[in-house]
Amino acid sequence: MDLNKRQIQLILILVENKREPDYLPLSAKELSRRVGVSSKTIYNDMKTIQDYVQQFDVELIKKPRVGIYIKGSDKNLLEILTGIEFKRNNDYLDNKTRRELVFSQLLNSDDFITVQDLSDKYYVNRQVILEDIDDIELRLKSINLGLQRISGKGIKLDIDEDSRRKILTQVVSRQIFNAVPTINERNLKIINDNKLSIPKSLIKAVDSILNNFIKKQVMVLNDYEYQSLLVHLLIAVERIRLGKFVNNEHWGYSEIYLTESKILAKELEERLDIKFPEQEIYYIQLHLIAAGKKRPNNISAKLNTSNLLQTYLNNFGYDDQLYEGLLLHINSSLNRWKLGVSITNPYKDSIIQKYSYAFEAAINLKKLYEQKYNTKINDDETAYLALHFEAYLERKRANNNIVRTIIVCSTGLGTSQLLAARIKNDFSRVKIEKILSYDEFLKFDIKDIDLIISTIELPENNVPIIYVSPVVSTEELNNKIKMAVTSNTSQAGNYSLFNSLISSKNIILQKVKDWQGAITTLGKLLENNGVLRTGSIDSAIQRENLSFTSFKNISTPHANPKFVKKTQIGVLKIEKPVIWGEQKVDLVFFIAFKENMDQSQLDTIYERFWDILSNDKLIKKIVSSTSSEKISDLLKGR
């Protein structure tokens, strides 16, 4: 028997009430208050609940003028709770999932939908749906689109088909690829049907058709190009079935991939019993041109020093892997950017939040390409570029963890060779640069050495020395190496570096009109306190116009480092939340970092910063604080 979310909630309330000492029956009025529906709805729900609990030998008692309660043994009540917990894990829709489904339903409908229709479908009260609609309207405002709300008729999106499909692509991509990394039989089983706006059967069918088409046409697509093409086709099929077609006036009649587009359309038609109009075939062609430029025999990276990418990386820093990875990515992306076709990135928000330094590098690079090609590159594309930068930074971190070591013994032969072999085998971080005799050591330049392992007494110097026997145990050797090379990265150390950037004088509680006003207010405070130079505020606002730094109720704007006098983090607690991109923000962290900061310091700062931003309880405490000193203490872990 199926239970809706409200009925599950009512059972849990009744069971919990039964477990309370000296419990009293609950009236229908009290139950209606708790779940936000009428008493009439409660009585209707009780008929379903009564049938459900009977199978567990539990009785639902309804006594006029007394109330409603549940009667049964603890063992049977536990069976009910176990069954409901399993059902909640599989069927429960959290706020985020439900809002995505409501959004996709509005996007797929050209007619008005009432709040009551949505309330009935998702088993929540009208107020919850109204909050969902407010959230969706906020997202639409950030891209200059709006909702129609007409009393007595309902809600409707007033947008053209192209915009509708672009937004649907983002929503459907998140629904599918936030749940599973790739489409296959096993992964599809993981996704619950009620959390998708497109049926699994259609996803499976179109994935199979597209896979076979790519193999036959000998095309090479990377993961995100394939995912975006798949989602485009899924949405196209759904919209065509509703009789809704794209406008073809935006495209010419190029022959590139036209034949392949007709082949793909025909295969979809035959398998799915659908007819692709001519303009939809051109739409497929557009996406094939954008995603399918590469073939196995023509993937190449022209590595030269006179291009835009090389110039940018000369200033940022790079290795061959970063350069070649970005160059291949950009070469395959240029067609998309020029045609105005965007891929979607279901991991965009996580990338922006967790890899903020890498995303900033990607933002600066994309600005150069936007200027050169007079195009617009969205955050989804930029987030993929950021992954290349983050991988490079991870490689640098790994290299920074290498302990460059020399081994010294009386002759540099014999037992020292055994010691070196053991270290190479057991300690991957330790790189042995040289094995030296005592005389060789006295002449050796140790400026690039992190650690000296010696079997004999050596003169004191600035490099850590550990003394060992040639046959030292692995455990003892491990302990000594750890003690010598462990950097001061304890939690206290992490807190200390981050805490040095927080000062109550750079924290302000104030009401502002909008996000620009928030940056201006906080920026002026930091300028007056000698943290920022004149020009920092305009710089931060320009940066936000490229890509909003807001997520949840937080925003983290920052200015160009050339405007920073002193590395600090300013804080603004906004008395009344303001719209910031797609979010309502009431807490702002202005990041002011000087140029050429050491990467290890940045990593330590951002690690602690991310811990704070992802700690919802701490953020709530900060938002409810009434003084700069209290906010400072909370940020410093006091």
XYZ file of C-alpha atoms in Angstrom:
638
model
C 0.000 0.000 0.000
C 1.321 3.446 -0.955
C 1.464 6.188 1.641
C 2.075 9.806 0.797
C 4.554 11.966 2.685
C 1.874 13.527 4.909
C 0.450 10.138 5.913
C 3.946 8.922 6.788
C 4.388 12.022 8.925
C 1.080 11.357 10.715
C 2.039 7.745 11.497
C 5.357 8.897 12.925
C 3.561 11.466 15.110
C 1.120 8.838 16.405
C 3.825 6.227 17.071
C 6.024 8.782 18.841
C 3.031 9.887 20.915
C 2.355 6.255 21.881
C 5.930 5.881 23.111
C 5.650 8.903 25.416
C 4.895 8.159 29.099
C 1.291 8.923 30.061
C 0.443 9.793 26.482
C -2.940 11.304 25.630
C -4.889 10.880 22.380
C -4.334 13.635 19.822
C -7.258 15.538 18.366
C -7.731 15.890 14.614
C -7.307 19.629 15.120
C -3.904 19.123 16.753
C -2.795 16.739 13.999
C -3.984 19.181 11.319
C -1.951 21.934 12.980
C 1.195 19.799 12.986
C 1.068 18.848 9.309
C -0.587 21.994 7.937
C -3.837 20.623 6.445
C -7.536 20.719 7.358
C -9.184 18.406 9.887
C -11.229 16.948 7.019
C -8.008 15.904 5.269
C -6.804 14.310 8.526
C -9.941 12.141 8.747
C -9.510 11.085 5.117
C -5.865 10.174 5.795
C -6.877 8.102 8.828
C -8.823 5.676 6.605
C -5.633 4.950 4.634
C -3.483 4.804 7.772
C -5.898 2.400 9.473
C -5.641 -0.057 6.576
C -1.845 0.276 6.539
C -1.177 -0.370 10.263
C -3.562 -3.338 10.434
C -1.072 -5.489 8.521
C 1.305 -5.068 11.491
C -1.349 -6.151 14.061
C -1.604 -2.550 15.223
C -4.911 -0.793 15.747
C -5.755 2.846 15.015
C -8.279 4.127 17.565
C -10.530 7.131 16.789
C -12.775 8.189 19.669
C -15.196 11.112 19.262
C -14.453 13.982 21.648
C -11.416 12.054 22.919
C -8.962 11.874 20.031
C -6.871 9.590 17.875
C -4.174 7.192 19.023
C -2.425 4.016 17.989
C -2.509 0.740 19.931
C -0.037 -2.121 19.603
C 3.046 -3.827 20.993
C 6.468 -2.179 20.913
C 7.669 -4.945 18.609
C 4.926 -4.266 16.066
C 5.387 -0.519 16.312
C 9.103 -1.029 15.581
C 8.188 -2.999 12.443
C 6.086 -0.046 11.281
C 8.940 2.389 11.906
C 11.414 0.123 10.080
C 9.114 -0.132 7.051
C 8.515 3.616 6.991
C 12.221 4.398 7.301
C 12.886 2.170 4.277
C 10.080 3.863 2.380
C 11.328 7.354 3.314
C 14.834 6.519 2.101
C 13.445 5.439 -1.257
C 10.526 7.797 -1.851
C 11.040 10.892 0.260
C 11.540 14.089 -1.691
C 13.729 16.661 0.007
C 13.104 20.354 -0.656
C 15.800 20.609 -3.329
C 14.559 17.568 -5.281
C 10.926 18.657 -5.108
C 11.779 22.160 -6.312
C 13.663 20.750 -9.287
C 10.627 18.623 -10.172
C 8.228 21.561 -9.768
C 10.547 23.676 -11.927
C 10.727 21.032 -14.668
C 6.926 20.636 -14.577
C 6.487 24.377 -15.081
C 9.067 24.331 -17.879
C 7.284 21.486 -19.649
C 3.847 23.096 -19.426
C 2.516 25.879 -21.630
C -0.653 26.099 -19.536
C -1.297 27.506 -16.090
C -0.692 25.161 -13.148
C -2.403 25.847 -9.827
C -0.686 25.761 -6.457
C -3.284 23.215 -5.353
C -2.371 20.917 -8.274
C 1.270 20.972 -7.179
C 0.317 20.601 -3.506
C -1.730 17.483 -4.279
C 0.934 15.974 -6.522
C 3.821 16.335 -4.056
C 1.796 15.805 -0.840
C 2.813 19.037 0.829
C 0.721 21.997 1.924
C 0.170 25.083 -0.200
C 2.604 27.237 1.789
C 5.460 24.842 0.993
C 4.640 25.033 -2.740
C 4.443 28.830 -2.560
C 7.961 28.848 -1.045
C 9.095 26.569 -3.890
C 7.623 29.008 -6.426
C 9.393 31.937 -4.728
C 12.698 30.054 -5.017
C 12.081 29.291 -8.714
C 11.106 32.915 -9.402
C 14.375 34.041 -7.811
C 16.346 31.772 -10.153
C 14.468 33.134 -13.157
C 15.081 36.757 -12.131
C 18.824 36.114 -12.130
C 18.589 35.359 -15.888
C 16.048 38.116 -16.606
C 13.038 35.804 -16.947
C 9.810 35.809 -14.975
C 6.710 33.951 -13.830
C 3.096 34.806 -14.531
C 0.915 34.562 -11.428
C -2.794 35.104 -12.067
C -5.317 34.680 -9.252
C -7.806 31.935 -10.091
C -5.698 30.587 -12.959
C -2.358 29.673 -11.401
C 1.290 29.917 -12.434
C 2.913 29.851 -15.847
C 6.340 30.476 -17.337
C 6.298 33.112 -20.052
C 9.422 32.190 -22.050
C 10.247 31.107 -25.581
C 11.051 27.531 -26.563
C 14.814 28.076 -26.854
C 15.060 29.486 -23.313
C 12.749 26.775 -22.026
C 15.003 24.049 -23.403
C 18.211 25.637 -22.156
C 16.877 25.751 -18.601
C 15.373 22.259 -18.882
C 18.798 21.000 -19.942
C 20.314 22.286 -16.708
C 17.526 20.874 -14.537
C 17.470 17.422 -16.164
C 21.288 17.194 -16.114
C 21.264 17.796 -12.381
C 18.517 15.228 -11.828
C 20.405 12.510 -13.693
C 24.108 13.182 -13.294
C 24.077 14.401 -9.701
C 22.740 10.928 -8.878
C 24.965 8.787 -11.143
C 28.186 9.549 -13.056
C 27.265 7.541 -16.171
C 24.175 5.955 -17.694
C 23.993 2.167 -17.529
C 21.553 -0.518 -16.377
C 22.984 -0.668 -12.860
C 23.210 3.095 -12.349
C 19.671 3.696 -13.599
C 18.359 1.352 -10.919
C 19.938 3.590 -8.281
C 17.846 6.618 -9.296
C 14.296 6.657 -7.939
C 11.660 7.223 -10.637
C 9.877 9.847 -8.559
C 13.025 12.009 -8.551
C 13.199 12.253 -12.354
C 11.104 14.364 -14.694
C 11.992 12.075 -17.642
C 11.114 8.332 -17.540
C 13.973 5.880 -17.087
C 12.758 3.915 -20.108
C 13.274 6.947 -22.355
C 16.702 7.692 -20.843
C 17.783 4.099 -21.479
C 16.452 4.086 -25.052
C 17.997 7.393 -26.135
C 21.307 6.491 -24.462
C 21.406 3.242 -26.443
C 20.584 5.018 -29.735
C 23.192 7.727 -29.150
C 25.871 5.220 -28.156
C 25.382 3.183 -31.324
C 25.286 6.330 -33.472
C 28.609 7.607 -32.090
C 30.282 4.249 -32.674
C 29.025 4.018 -36.256
C 30.064 7.604 -37.028
C 33.480 7.127 -35.339
C 33.004 10.242 -33.219
C 34.924 10.975 -30.019
C 33.101 12.831 -27.242
C 34.332 13.430 -23.731
C 32.017 12.727 -20.799
C 30.423 16.150 -20.466
C 29.939 16.541 -24.242
C 28.189 13.176 -24.356
C 26.044 13.974 -21.308
C 24.956 17.319 -22.746
C 24.077 15.794 -26.129
C 22.103 13.006 -24.435
C 20.124 15.442 -22.290
C 19.426 17.663 -25.321
C 17.977 14.694 -27.219
C 15.871 13.593 -24.230
C 14.341 17.042 -23.929
C 13.856 17.370 -27.694
C 11.927 14.073 -27.779
C 9.751 15.117 -24.820
C 8.967 18.542 -26.309
C 8.293 17.183 -29.808
C 5.822 14.716 -28.314
C 4.029 17.722 -26.773
C 3.996 19.415 -30.193
C 6.487 22.087 -29.138
C 9.286 22.854 -31.594
C 12.322 25.125 -31.724
C 12.571 28.066 -34.109
C 15.144 27.492 -36.881
C 15.743 31.129 -37.777
C 18.958 31.211 -35.736
C 20.819 28.714 -37.938
C 21.942 28.609 -41.494
C 21.987 25.572 -43.730
C 25.537 24.353 -43.272
C 26.352 20.894 -44.588
C 28.629 20.107 -41.626
C 27.143 17.129 -39.755
C 23.820 17.559 -41.597
C 23.937 14.009 -42.968
C 24.800 12.647 -39.528
C 21.988 14.694 -37.960
C 19.458 13.172 -40.362
C 20.760 9.683 -39.573
C 20.451 10.265 -35.824
C 16.972 11.776 -36.190
C 15.831 8.786 -38.287
C 17.114 6.301 -35.691
C 15.255 8.185 -32.948
C 12.100 8.291 -35.062
C 12.134 4.549 -35.782
C 12.873 3.495 -32.213
C 10.610 5.985 -30.418
C 7.742 6.324 -32.917
C 8.223 10.070 -33.261
C 8.609 12.513 -36.166
C 11.399 15.119 -36.158
C 10.430 18.333 -38.012
C 13.094 19.917 -40.197
C 13.968 22.612 -37.663
C 14.569 19.978 -34.996
C 17.028 18.207 -37.309
C 18.920 21.486 -37.666
C 18.883 21.774 -33.869
C 20.503 18.326 -33.604
C 23.028 19.465 -36.225
C 23.889 22.509 -34.139
C 24.634 20.323 -31.109
C 26.652 17.848 -33.156
C 28.793 20.666 -34.537
C 29.280 21.944 -30.980
C 30.039 18.562 -29.419
C 31.330 16.365 -32.193
C 34.226 18.191 -33.774
C 36.833 15.669 -32.643
C 37.522 12.390 -34.404
C 40.304 9.972 -33.428
C 42.494 10.895 -36.382
C 42.425 14.647 -35.914
C 42.847 15.216 -32.185
C 45.943 17.292 -31.843
C 47.244 20.082 -29.684
C 49.367 22.666 -31.448
C 51.730 23.535 -28.670
C 53.216 26.925 -29.334
C 54.161 29.950 -27.311
C 52.316 32.626 -29.219
C 48.710 32.001 -28.191
C 46.305 33.413 -25.658
C 46.455 30.394 -23.376
C 50.251 30.362 -23.210
C 50.346 34.055 -22.323
C 47.891 33.560 -19.480
C 49.625 30.468 -18.101
C 53.013 32.178 -18.165
C 51.672 34.415 -15.409
C 49.664 31.778 -13.537
C 52.117 28.872 -13.658
C 51.604 25.527 -15.380
C 52.963 22.164 -16.403
C 52.601 20.360 -19.751
C 49.588 18.429 -18.497
C 47.681 21.602 -17.616
C 48.590 23.298 -20.885
C 47.678 20.361 -23.111
C 44.506 19.584 -21.149
C 43.242 23.174 -21.381
C 44.253 23.491 -25.029
C 42.349 20.345 -26.031
C 39.350 21.438 -23.973
C 39.307 24.940 -25.454
C 39.798 23.695 -29.021
C 36.774 21.432 -28.676
C 34.781 24.167 -26.907
C 35.349 27.051 -29.325
C 32.597 25.863 -31.672
C 30.152 25.769 -28.781
C 31.109 29.225 -27.620
C 30.850 30.712 -31.117
C 27.474 29.037 -31.760
C 26.123 29.985 -28.356
C 25.529 26.338 -27.407
C 26.380 25.481 -23.830
C 27.024 22.168 -22.183
C 25.685 21.665 -18.681
C 27.748 20.817 -15.648
C 25.836 19.061 -12.861
C 28.794 19.563 -10.509
C 29.063 23.314 -11.134
C 27.944 24.507 -7.681
C 30.264 22.103 -5.851
C 33.223 23.093 -8.046
C 32.605 26.811 -7.474
C 32.338 26.364 -3.707
C 35.060 23.785 -3.052
C 37.633 24.851 -5.650
C 37.240 28.611 -5.442
C 40.903 29.372 -6.227
C 40.846 27.163 -9.339
C 37.499 28.634 -10.393
C 38.935 32.116 -10.075
C 41.786 31.126 -12.413
C 39.210 29.778 -14.881
C 37.165 33.013 -14.662
C 40.215 35.100 -15.571
C 41.025 32.814 -18.513
C 37.488 32.792 -19.882
C 37.422 36.627 -19.836
C 40.277 36.623 -22.365
C 38.458 34.240 -24.710
C 35.179 36.148 -24.372
C 36.960 39.340 -25.436
C 38.843 37.706 -28.309
C 35.871 35.835 -29.797
C 33.097 38.258 -28.760
C 31.193 35.453 -27.077
C 29.786 34.499 -23.690
C 31.028 31.522 -21.679
C 28.718 30.420 -18.869
C 29.555 29.074 -15.417
C 29.010 25.456 -16.489
C 31.810 25.707 -19.050
C 33.975 27.735 -16.689
C 33.615 25.101 -13.962
C 34.995 22.455 -16.348
C 37.982 24.696 -17.062
C 38.425 25.017 -13.286
C 38.834 21.245 -12.970
C 41.990 21.435 -15.115
C 43.403 24.112 -12.823
C 42.462 22.175 -9.683
C 44.166 19.029 -11.018
C 47.310 21.087 -11.638
C 47.161 22.511 -8.105
C 46.755 18.984 -6.715
C 49.854 17.892 -8.628
C 51.743 20.837 -7.158
C 50.573 19.904 -3.678
C 51.746 16.347 -4.223
C 55.153 17.601 -5.350
C 55.315 19.901 -2.347
C 54.810 16.865 -0.107
C 57.932 15.172 -1.478
C 60.701 15.090 1.125
C 64.057 15.557 -0.651
C 66.543 13.510 1.343
C 70.215 12.594 1.454
C 71.675 9.594 3.279
C 75.072 9.963 4.923
C 77.341 7.248 6.286
C 81.074 6.923 6.780
C 81.819 5.611 3.273
C 78.578 6.028 1.330
C 78.666 2.321 0.516
C 77.479 -0.984 1.956
C 74.813 -0.689 4.639
C 73.726 2.787 3.459
C 72.626 1.200 0.163
C 70.451 -1.234 2.130
C 68.987 1.660 4.117
C 68.246 3.557 0.895
C 66.530 0.531 -0.650
C 64.288 0.139 2.400
C 63.346 3.827 2.365
C 62.462 3.730 -1.338
C 60.298 0.688 -0.732
C 58.489 1.872 2.423
C 58.290 5.683 2.139
C 56.773 6.995 -1.095
C 57.081 10.650 -0.016
C 60.809 10.386 0.624
C 62.946 11.005 -2.456
C 66.606 10.099 -1.994
C 68.692 12.624 -3.892
C 72.159 11.322 -2.949
C 73.970 8.745 -0.825
C 77.087 10.454 0.515
C 80.188 9.653 2.494
C 81.104 11.977 5.337
C 83.704 13.800 3.200
C 81.252 14.169 0.300
C 78.620 15.545 2.672
C 80.956 18.307 3.867
C 81.248 19.569 0.259
C 77.569 19.033 -0.682
C 75.155 21.973 -1.176
C 72.136 21.174 1.008
C 70.017 24.247 0.178
C 67.355 22.162 -1.660
C 67.373 19.293 0.839
C 64.485 18.772 3.307
C 65.918 15.967 5.432
C 69.239 14.279 6.251
C 69.316 10.632 7.380
C 72.669 9.704 8.826
C 74.342 6.755 10.497
C 77.167 8.963 11.844
C 77.447 12.206 13.770
C 77.270 15.334 11.534
C 77.900 19.062 12.056
C 74.768 21.068 12.946
C 72.965 22.922 10.112
C 69.496 24.242 9.252
C 68.221 20.985 7.741
C 66.600 18.402 10.089
C 68.848 15.389 10.767
C 67.731 12.004 12.030
C 70.298 9.485 13.248
C 69.613 5.809 12.667
C 71.325 2.458 12.747
C 71.836 0.881 9.301
C 69.469 -1.896 10.460
C 66.905 0.353 12.160
C 63.377 -1.079 12.368
C 60.803 0.228 9.904
C 58.592 1.441 12.769
C 61.390 3.453 14.379
C 62.464 4.889 11.035
C 58.859 5.840 10.253
C 58.434 7.627 13.586
C 61.667 9.556 13.231
C 60.893 10.680 9.650
C 57.405 11.803 10.698
C 58.753 13.814 13.625
C 61.351 15.489 11.433
C 59.249 16.433 8.403
C 55.726 16.870 9.730
C 54.827 20.470 9.017
C 52.854 22.500 11.458
C 49.507 21.673 9.866
C 47.669 20.666 12.991
C 44.179 21.954 13.501
C 45.558 24.623 15.810
C 47.981 25.647 13.058
C 45.188 25.823 10.492
C 43.086 27.872 12.892
C 45.998 30.171 13.676
C 46.640 31.154 10.048
C 42.950 31.641 9.239
C 42.303 33.442 12.528
C 45.018 35.973 11.734
C 42.811 37.142 8.842
C 39.790 37.810 11.069
C 39.394 41.019 13.055
C 36.262 42.403 14.696
C 37.066 45.842 13.247
C 36.568 44.335 9.752
C 33.147 42.910 10.666
C 29.983 44.961 10.288
C 26.251 44.377 10.870
C 24.118 46.587 8.639
C 21.085 46.819 6.379
C 21.795 47.214 2.641
C 19.608 47.648 -0.429
C 21.144 45.099 -2.811
C 24.265 43.014 -3.446
C 26.105 45.984 -4.948
C 25.345 47.909 -1.774
C 26.683 45.012 0.308
C 30.005 45.023 -1.548
C 30.213 48.817 -1.330
C 29.465 48.891 2.412
C 31.970 46.190 3.290
C 34.536 47.448 0.775
C 34.493 50.955 2.257
C 35.025 49.534 5.731
C 38.059 47.578 4.511
C 39.413 50.605 2.622
C 39.101 52.753 5.755
C 40.903 50.062 7.776
C 43.842 49.951 5.364
C 43.036 46.507 3.925
C 41.985 47.595 0.403
C 43.042 50.305 -2.024
C 40.714 52.610 -3.940
C 39.259 50.742 -6.902
C 38.680 47.504 -5.006
C 34.900 47.985 -4.804
C 34.473 48.463 -8.559
C 36.786 45.506 -9.107
C 34.680 43.247 -6.857
C 31.409 44.330 -8.497
C 32.862 43.674 -11.968
C 33.965 40.229 -10.763
C 30.441 39.423 -9.518
C 28.996 40.393 -12.886
C 31.123 37.645 -14.432
C 29.845 34.951 -12.059
C 28.016 35.328 -8.763
C 29.854 33.960 -5.745
C 26.627 33.323 -3.812
C 25.489 29.943 -2.531
C 22.908 29.073 0.121
C 22.663 32.307 2.198
C 26.340 33.222 1.768
C 28.416 35.189 -0.726
C 32.200 35.452 -1.012
C 33.082 38.428 -3.258
C 36.695 39.421 -3.805
C 38.653 42.129 -5.549
C 41.646 41.916 -7.838
C 44.742 41.245 -5.644
C 46.415 44.399 -7.002
C 43.934 46.407 -4.893
C 44.816 44.534 -1.679
C 47.182 46.146 0.834
C 46.803 43.548 3.575
C 45.506 39.975 3.425
C 42.284 39.879 5.455
C 38.687 38.618 5.321
C 35.939 41.161 5.946
C 32.458 40.122 7.090
C 29.048 41.736 6.625
C 25.947 40.383 8.332
C 22.989 41.843 6.430
C 19.995 42.645 8.630
C 17.507 41.823 5.864
C 18.565 39.308 3.129
C 19.166 40.642 -0.392
C 18.871 38.850 -3.731
C 22.317 37.816 -4.935
C 22.207 35.867 -8.184
C 19.908 32.910 -7.494
C 20.169 33.190 -3.696
C 18.916 35.286 -0.825
C 22.069 36.277 1.028
C 22.455 37.603 4.573
C 26.127 36.805 5.215
C 29.010 38.179 3.133
C 32.716 37.347 3.351
C 34.885 39.807 1.397
C 38.107 37.949 0.529
C 41.101 40.270 0.303
C 44.227 38.275 -0.565
C 47.471 39.877 -1.707
C 49.255 38.869 -4.884
C 51.772 35.992 -4.942
C 50.559 34.303 -1.768
C 52.213 30.970 -1.051
C 50.076 28.111 -2.347
C 50.453 26.071 0.841
C 49.147 29.038 2.852
C 46.191 29.433 0.488
C 45.397 25.734 0.841
C 45.485 25.977 4.637
C 43.276 29.090 4.667
C 40.728 27.719 2.222
C 40.578 24.374 4.039
C 39.556 26.099 7.267
C 37.305 28.557 5.404
C 35.457 25.709 3.672
C 34.957 23.959 7.024
C 33.248 27.104 8.298
C 31.091 27.680 5.218
C 29.875 24.068 5.159
C 29.020 24.078 8.894
C 25.315 25.014 8.823
C 25.017 25.212 12.618
C 27.945 27.617 12.847
C 26.589 29.774 10.006
C 23.219 29.995 11.783
C 24.962 31.127 14.972
C 26.855 33.803 13.026
C 23.677 35.037 11.335
C 21.880 35.272 14.686
C 24.786 37.126 16.340
C 24.333 40.752 17.356
C 27.915 41.958 17.627
C 31.115 42.018 15.581
C 33.049 40.579 18.522
C 30.743 37.563 18.770
C 31.042 36.842 15.034
C 34.818 37.131 15.290
C 34.899 34.642 18.168
C 32.697 32.160 16.301
C 34.884 32.331 13.181
C 37.968 31.756 15.307
C 36.451 28.652 16.888
C 36.055 30.168 20.335
